[in-house]
């Protein structure tokens, strides 16, 4: 699920509304002389006010949502015995509050877990079967409007890893792209070359300096490759430290030039902890009658050769 | 389109429909029954449907009217329904409808509060407005999700079908490749003459099969699809284009434009919507000139 971003202003307004509500409740109890019920309402009002203040910090948003949720639960639970028949109205508040404040799955689970408690509270004043059906119906129906949201965010998550990251094509998409490039080279009667690039420092950077250094290494590498190759040449990550650069319409001479250019640029770059980027690059050419699968196999075995330690 | 991503959701819709049916069955007042039954049927139908924003635009007003009717008819029995109003704000919908829902929620509250004592009616009104604001805040997340959806490249996992933002990027790439490789690149946008979702879906399913692996298929807007065709020269391009149009599963209006860096696929899609001929070729001079 993508990161939840409440527009903070709306949320603060809603929490302020809740604070005001609980303050009016406190005032009402004071005026009516229900002195025992003043303290809980006053404490809950303070809690919700605090949550409204906390909302401005992004990392505290989830926490403040939980504070408001618990305050809402407690307020309803404390008042429930005094509500009489109108409890059928107020029982609808906790599930709605949960659905609005929590992600859909968690909200559904929590509502179902808390159902016995609320139903017990309702049963003081009302026949259980009818109000129980109403409660469960409300819980289920309140989730449904989020359906589009749930569906789309799950779709987004499942397509996300297939897309390119920082201009590097992921492994699944890479072989799809290779098939397309081979077919294009055949249709247009062009040559196709590929560079298999091994970066031995990736493992070392990850183990010794952590992920940040590794990401920096990959980003720098990616930038250098983009600068050294032409627009539309596909750079893909086949293994975590083996990359393929597909050069369309490039013969052996062109691929050699690109390789020299890359080697030089990588050698000249200095990274903070790693120093110059080392790379081993092999050139593969698409043969005249070679299928895409064979070519891919050849690239894979070339990559494996590179991974073996030098003898 | 993405059938397998909604199975648990379809179950929830059916459950909701079933629960409403139980309530209808328990209800003795025929008018309340008549108001609840359509909602039950509607939810059951939604379980088999794709939840596009367009479907919601129809469903939300229907549900809102039924809910308002129910609160007007039996405010005492269905008081709990008052809290459904904030939830109705959540699905994607136009702004005017949201404003309308706020007014209807106020009406619903007015019906319900007549059965309550003064302090409770005041508190419930306040709580409802607080929840409505929270609902609006939650609905604003959808805007954010929409932006992310527009920026993604692949439309469905495992399918070589791409988004408009990918098309824009590919147009620039193809333009630079065209200059290097001296090939002929053109963008075909097409729109089925037949109306309706099923025709578009069928075309969307067929297109990746009809094109070669290096010819990208794109969704330009909800009615229009695009294909980038790459051919060695203009003569081959005509053959390829004719072969593709002949292979399409239904009659489509097609517009062809040479790929240039300032080619706007959306504008092309709009022009296609106005077009009456089956095939329109943007003039070749434009591409030569560019």
PDB file of C-alpha atoms in Angstrom, chain A residues 2-7 10-11 13-15 17 20-21 24-25 28 76 82-83 86 88-93 96-97 99-104 108 129-130 133-138 140-156 158-159 162-164 173 176-177 179-181 183-184 187-188 190 230-233 248-249, chain B residues 2 5-6 8-9 12-13 15-16 19-20 22-23 26 43 50-53 56 76-80 82-84 86-87 90-92 112 116 119-120 122-124 126-127 129-131 133-138 140-142 144-146 148-149 152-158 160 162 166 172-174 176-177 180-181 183 212-214 230-232:
ATOM      1  CA  UNK A   2       1.355   3.444  -0.861  1.00  0.00           C
ATOM      2  CA  UNK A   3       2.299   5.689   2.007  1.00  0.00           C
ATOM      3  CA  UNK A   4      -0.754   7.157   3.685  1.00  0.00           C
ATOM      4  CA  UNK A   5      -0.825  10.887   3.401  1.00  0.00           C
ATOM      5  CA  UNK A   6      -3.622  12.693   5.124  1.00  0.00           C
ATOM      6  CA  UNK A   7      -3.901  16.305   4.190  1.00  0.00           C
ATOM      7  CA  UNK A  10      -8.454  18.397   7.272  1.00  0.00           C
ATOM      8  CA  UNK A  11      -7.306  15.950   9.861  1.00  0.00           C
ATOM      9  CA  UNK A  13      -9.940  20.099  11.826  1.00  0.00           C
ATOM     10  CA  UNK A  14     -11.612  16.728  12.379  1.00  0.00           C
ATOM     11  CA  UNK A  15      -9.680  16.105  15.592  1.00  0.00           C
ATOM     12  CA  UNK A  17     -14.129  18.779  16.183  1.00  0.00           C
ATOM     13  CA  UNK A  20     -14.894  20.197  21.075  1.00  0.00           C
ATOM     14  CA  UNK A  21     -17.380  17.348  21.218  1.00  0.00           C
ATOM     15  CA  UNK A  24     -19.187  19.850  25.424  1.00  0.00           C
ATOM     16  CA  UNK A  25     -19.865  16.437  26.901  1.00  0.00           C
ATOM     17  CA  UNK A  28     -23.018  18.888  30.016  1.00  0.00           C
ATOM     18  CA  UNK A  76     -18.702   5.396  23.767  1.00  0.00           C
ATOM     19  CA  UNK A  82     -26.682   5.787  30.205  1.00  0.00           C
ATOM     20  CA  UNK A  83     -27.787   6.093  26.602  1.00  0.00           C
ATOM     21  CA  UNK A  86     -30.603   5.671  21.438  1.00  0.00           C
ATOM     22  CA  UNK A  88     -28.580   1.862  18.474  1.00  0.00           C
ATOM     23  CA  UNK A  89     -27.439   5.160  16.935  1.00  0.00           C
ATOM     24  CA  UNK A  90     -24.183   5.472  18.864  1.00  0.00           C
ATOM     25  CA  UNK A  91     -23.056   1.888  18.295  1.00  0.00           C
ATOM     26  CA  UNK A  92     -22.397   2.798  14.686  1.00  0.00           C
ATOM     27  CA  UNK A  93     -19.624   5.227  15.633  1.00  0.00           C
ATOM     28  CA  UNK A  96     -16.896   3.944  11.209  1.00  0.00           C
ATOM     29  CA  UNK A  97     -14.135   5.609  13.202  1.00  0.00           C
ATOM     30  CA  UNK A  99     -12.525   2.338   9.026  1.00  0.00           C
ATOM     31  CA  UNK A 100     -11.750   6.020   8.596  1.00  0.00           C
ATOM     32  CA  UNK A 101      -8.584   5.955  10.691  1.00  0.00           C
ATOM     33  CA  UNK A 102      -6.960   2.591   9.909  1.00  0.00           C
ATOM     34  CA  UNK A 103      -6.046   0.779   6.663  1.00  0.00           C
ATOM     35  CA  UNK A 104      -8.987  -1.320   5.358  1.00  0.00           C
ATOM     36  CA  UNK A 108     -12.128  -4.950   9.270  1.00  0.00           C
ATOM     37  CA  UNK A 129     -30.321 -10.233  17.010  1.00  0.00           C
ATOM     38  CA  UNK A 130     -31.617  -7.103  15.245  1.00  0.00           C
ATOM     39  CA  UNK A 133     -27.287  -7.716  12.258  1.00  0.00           C
ATOM     40  CA  UNK A 134     -27.262  -3.937  11.935  1.00  0.00           C
ATOM     41  CA  UNK A 135     -23.805  -3.711  13.479  1.00  0.00           C
ATOM     42  CA  UNK A 136     -22.250  -6.402  11.279  1.00  0.00           C
ATOM     43  CA  UNK A 137     -23.912  -4.969   8.164  1.00  0.00           C
ATOM     44  CA  UNK A 138     -22.484  -1.561   8.979  1.00  0.00           C
ATOM     45  CA  UNK A 140     -19.075  -4.811   6.090  1.00  0.00           C
ATOM     46  CA  UNK A 141     -20.707  -1.992   4.151  1.00  0.00           C
ATOM     47  CA  UNK A 142     -18.341   0.622   5.540  1.00  0.00           C
ATOM     48  CA  UNK A 143     -15.371  -1.245   4.012  1.00  0.00           C
ATOM     49  CA  UNK A 144     -16.885  -1.433   0.511  1.00  0.00           C
ATOM     50  CA  UNK A 145     -16.408   2.210  -0.546  1.00  0.00           C
ATOM     51  CA  UNK A 146     -12.678   1.640  -0.117  1.00  0.00           C
ATOM     52  CA  UNK A 147     -12.860  -1.136  -2.720  1.00  0.00           C
ATOM     53  CA  UNK A 148     -11.530   0.903  -5.606  1.00  0.00           C
ATOM     54  CA  UNK A 149      -8.725   2.196  -3.435  1.00  0.00           C
ATOM     55  CA  UNK A 150      -7.744  -1.282  -2.224  1.00  0.00           C
ATOM     56  CA  UNK A 151      -7.876  -2.761  -5.707  1.00  0.00           C
ATOM     57  CA  UNK A 152      -5.824  -0.039  -7.320  1.00  0.00           C
ATOM     58  CA  UNK A 153      -3.182   0.119  -4.619  1.00  0.00           C
ATOM     59  CA  UNK A 154      -2.718  -3.628  -4.823  1.00  0.00           C
ATOM     60  CA  UNK A 155      -2.418  -3.393  -8.597  1.00  0.00           C
ATOM     61  CA  UNK A 156       0.090  -0.593  -8.215  1.00  0.00           C
ATOM     62  CA  UNK A 158       2.118  -5.722  -8.189  1.00  0.00           C
ATOM     63  CA  UNK A 159       3.138  -3.759 -11.289  1.00  0.00           C
ATOM     64  CA  UNK A 162       8.307  -4.631 -13.088  1.00  0.00           C
ATOM     65  CA  UNK A 163       9.008  -1.038 -13.959  1.00  0.00           C
ATOM     66  CA  UNK A 164      12.385   0.500 -14.264  1.00  0.00           C
ATOM     67  CA  UNK A 173      11.464  -7.033 -17.913  1.00  0.00           C
ATOM     68  CA  UNK A 176      11.178  -9.348 -22.403  1.00  0.00           C
ATOM     69  CA  UNK A 177      13.114  -6.375 -23.718  1.00  0.00           C
ATOM     70  CA  UNK A 179      13.256 -10.572 -27.138  1.00  0.00           C
ATOM     71  CA  UNK A 180      11.863  -7.283 -28.455  1.00  0.00           C
ATOM     72  CA  UNK A 181      15.292  -5.982 -29.444  1.00  0.00           C
ATOM     73  CA  UNK A 183      12.958  -9.163 -33.149  1.00  0.00           C
ATOM     74  CA  UNK A 184      13.475  -5.536 -34.025  1.00  0.00           C
ATOM     75  CA  UNK A 187      12.749  -6.931 -38.836  1.00  0.00           C
ATOM     76  CA  UNK A 188      14.895  -3.914 -39.608  1.00  0.00           C
ATOM     77  CA  UNK A 190      20.167  -4.456 -38.206  1.00  0.00           C
ATOM     78  CA  UNK A 230      22.919   6.369 -26.719  1.00  0.00           C
ATOM     79  CA  UNK A 231      19.344   7.176 -25.845  1.00  0.00           C
ATOM     80  CA  UNK A 232      17.219   4.037 -26.020  1.00  0.00           C
ATOM     81  CA  UNK A 233      20.029   1.609 -25.234  1.00  0.00           C
ATOM     82  CA  UNK A 248      20.715  -1.751 -31.015  1.00  0.00           C
ATOM     83  CA  UNK A 249      22.106  -1.240 -34.517  1.00  0.00           C
TER      84      UNK A 249
ATOM     85  CA  UNK B   2      -7.797  -7.134 -13.501  1.00  0.00           C
ATOM     86  CA  UNK B   5      -7.289  -8.684  -7.986  1.00  0.00           C
ATOM     87  CA  UNK B   6     -10.790  -8.412  -6.652  1.00  0.00           C
ATOM     88  CA  UNK B   8     -11.674 -11.090  -1.707  1.00  0.00           C
ATOM     89  CA  UNK B   9     -13.436  -7.836  -2.440  1.00  0.00           C
ATOM     90  CA  UNK B  12     -17.165  -8.739   0.862  1.00  0.00           C
ATOM     91  CA  UNK B  13     -19.687  -7.265  -1.572  1.00  0.00           C
ATOM     92  CA  UNK B  15     -21.538 -10.635   2.221  1.00  0.00           C
ATOM     93  CA  UNK B  16     -22.839  -7.073   2.419  1.00  0.00           C
ATOM     94  CA  UNK B  19     -26.646  -9.090   5.289  1.00  0.00           C
ATOM     95  CA  UNK B  20     -28.860  -6.434   3.736  1.00  0.00           C
ATOM     96  CA  UNK B  22     -31.416 -10.533   6.003  1.00  0.00           C
ATOM     97  CA  UNK B  23     -32.416  -7.076   7.209  1.00  0.00           C
ATOM     98  CA  UNK B  26     -36.693  -9.113   9.112  1.00  0.00           C
ATOM     99  CA  UNK B  43     -24.123  -4.684  -3.984  1.00  0.00           C
ATOM    100  CA  UNK B  50     -15.147  -3.870 -12.362  1.00  0.00           C
ATOM    101  CA  UNK B  51     -14.976  -1.044  -9.853  1.00  0.00           C
ATOM    102  CA  UNK B  52     -14.017   1.766 -12.196  1.00  0.00           C
ATOM    103  CA  UNK B  53     -14.517   5.380 -11.084  1.00  0.00           C
ATOM    104  CA  UNK B  56     -18.886   4.492  -8.534  1.00  0.00           C
ATOM    105  CA  UNK B  76     -35.665   5.321  14.773  1.00  0.00           C
ATOM    106  CA  UNK B  77     -34.908   1.821  13.441  1.00  0.00           C
ATOM    107  CA  UNK B  78     -32.149   2.745  11.016  1.00  0.00           C
ATOM    108  CA  UNK B  79     -30.480   5.533  13.012  1.00  0.00           C
ATOM    109  CA  UNK B  80     -27.224   3.592  12.728  1.00  0.00           C
ATOM    110  CA  UNK B  82     -26.499   7.894   9.706  1.00  0.00           C
ATOM    111  CA  UNK B  83     -22.837   6.928  10.006  1.00  0.00           C
ATOM    112  CA  UNK B  84     -22.704   5.559   6.459  1.00  0.00           C
ATOM    113  CA  UNK B  86     -18.915   9.712   5.739  1.00  0.00           C
ATOM    114  CA  UNK B  87     -18.144   6.421   4.000  1.00  0.00           C
ATOM    115  CA  UNK B  90     -14.685   7.875  -0.046  1.00  0.00           C
ATOM    116  CA  UNK B  91     -15.163   6.400  -3.557  1.00  0.00           C
ATOM    117  CA  UNK B  92     -13.843   8.456  -6.483  1.00  0.00           C
ATOM    118  CA  UNK B 112     -32.579  11.287  13.105  1.00  0.00           C
ATOM    119  CA  UNK B 116     -33.303  12.216  20.253  1.00  0.00           C
ATOM    120  CA  UNK B 119     -27.943  17.132  24.109  1.00  0.00           C
ATOM    121  CA  UNK B 120     -27.664  13.912  22.148  1.00  0.00           C
ATOM    122  CA  UNK B 122     -26.267  18.271  19.389  1.00  0.00           C
ATOM    123  CA  UNK B 123     -23.475  15.795  20.087  1.00  0.00           C
ATOM    124  CA  UNK B 124     -24.463  13.533  17.179  1.00  0.00           C
ATOM    125  CA  UNK B 126     -21.045  17.481  15.899  1.00  0.00           C
ATOM    126  CA  UNK B 127     -19.724  13.954  15.669  1.00  0.00           C
ATOM    127  CA  UNK B 129     -19.511  16.703  10.987  1.00  0.00           C
ATOM    128  CA  UNK B 130     -16.208  15.543  12.484  1.00  0.00           C
ATOM    129  CA  UNK B 131     -16.504  12.197  10.709  1.00  0.00           C
ATOM    130  CA  UNK B 133     -14.284  15.976   7.627  1.00  0.00           C
ATOM    131  CA  UNK B 134     -12.283  12.835   8.345  1.00  0.00           C
ATOM    132  CA  UNK B 135     -13.973  11.210   5.344  1.00  0.00           C
ATOM    133  CA  UNK B 136     -12.939  14.143   3.149  1.00  0.00           C
ATOM    134  CA  UNK B 137      -9.370  13.816   4.413  1.00  0.00           C
ATOM    135  CA  UNK B 138      -9.355  10.131   3.568  1.00  0.00           C
ATOM    136  CA  UNK B 140      -8.054  13.172  -0.641  1.00  0.00           C
ATOM    137  CA  UNK B 141      -5.732  10.181  -0.512  1.00  0.00           C
ATOM    138  CA  UNK B 142      -7.378   8.998  -3.700  1.00  0.00           C
ATOM    139  CA  UNK B 144      -2.574  10.986  -4.444  1.00  0.00           C
ATOM    140  CA  UNK B 145      -3.144   7.397  -5.533  1.00  0.00           C
ATOM    141  CA  UNK B 146      -4.369   8.626  -8.897  1.00  0.00           C
ATOM    142  CA  UNK B 148       0.842   7.389  -8.734  1.00  0.00           C
ATOM    143  CA  UNK B 149      -1.348   5.391 -11.091  1.00  0.00           C
ATOM    144  CA  UNK B 152       3.356   3.892 -13.498  1.00  0.00           C
ATOM    145  CA  UNK B 153       4.423   2.306 -16.769  1.00  0.00           C
ATOM    146  CA  UNK B 154       2.886  -1.139 -16.953  1.00  0.00           C
ATOM    147  CA  UNK B 155      -0.884  -1.273 -16.768  1.00  0.00           C
ATOM    148  CA  UNK B 156      -1.271  -4.879 -15.634  1.00  0.00           C
ATOM    149  CA  UNK B 157       1.293  -7.352 -14.379  1.00  0.00           C
ATOM    150  CA  UNK B 158       2.579  -9.758 -17.006  1.00  0.00           C
ATOM    151  CA  UNK B 160       3.069  -5.765 -22.409  1.00  0.00           C
ATOM    152  CA  UNK B 162       1.783   0.435 -21.256  1.00  0.00           C
ATOM    153  CA  UNK B 166       5.453   5.468 -20.846  1.00  0.00           C
ATOM    154  CA  UNK B 172      11.253  10.665 -27.343  1.00  0.00           C
ATOM    155  CA  UNK B 173      13.360   7.508 -27.411  1.00  0.00           C
ATOM    156  CA  UNK B 174      11.943   6.393 -30.748  1.00  0.00           C
ATOM    157  CA  UNK B 176      16.251   9.703 -31.287  1.00  0.00           C
ATOM    158  CA  UNK B 177      16.518   6.121 -32.558  1.00  0.00           C
ATOM    159  CA  UNK B 180      20.255   7.298 -35.826  1.00  0.00           C
ATOM    160  CA  UNK B 181      18.914   4.262 -37.562  1.00  0.00           C
ATOM    161  CA  UNK B 183      13.944   3.928 -40.034  1.00  0.00           C
ATOM    162  CA  UNK B 212       5.371  -7.578 -32.705  1.00  0.00           C
ATOM    163  CA  UNK B 213       7.402  -7.564 -29.503  1.00  0.00           C
ATOM    164  CA  UNK B 214       9.175  -4.304 -30.302  1.00  0.00           C
ATOM    165  CA  UNK B 230       8.684   0.704 -36.621  1.00  0.00           C
ATOM    166  CA  UNK B 231       9.445  -0.178 -40.240  1.00  0.00           C
ATOM    167  CA  UNK B 232      12.575  -0.034 -42.403  1.00  0.00           C
TER     168      UNK B 232
END
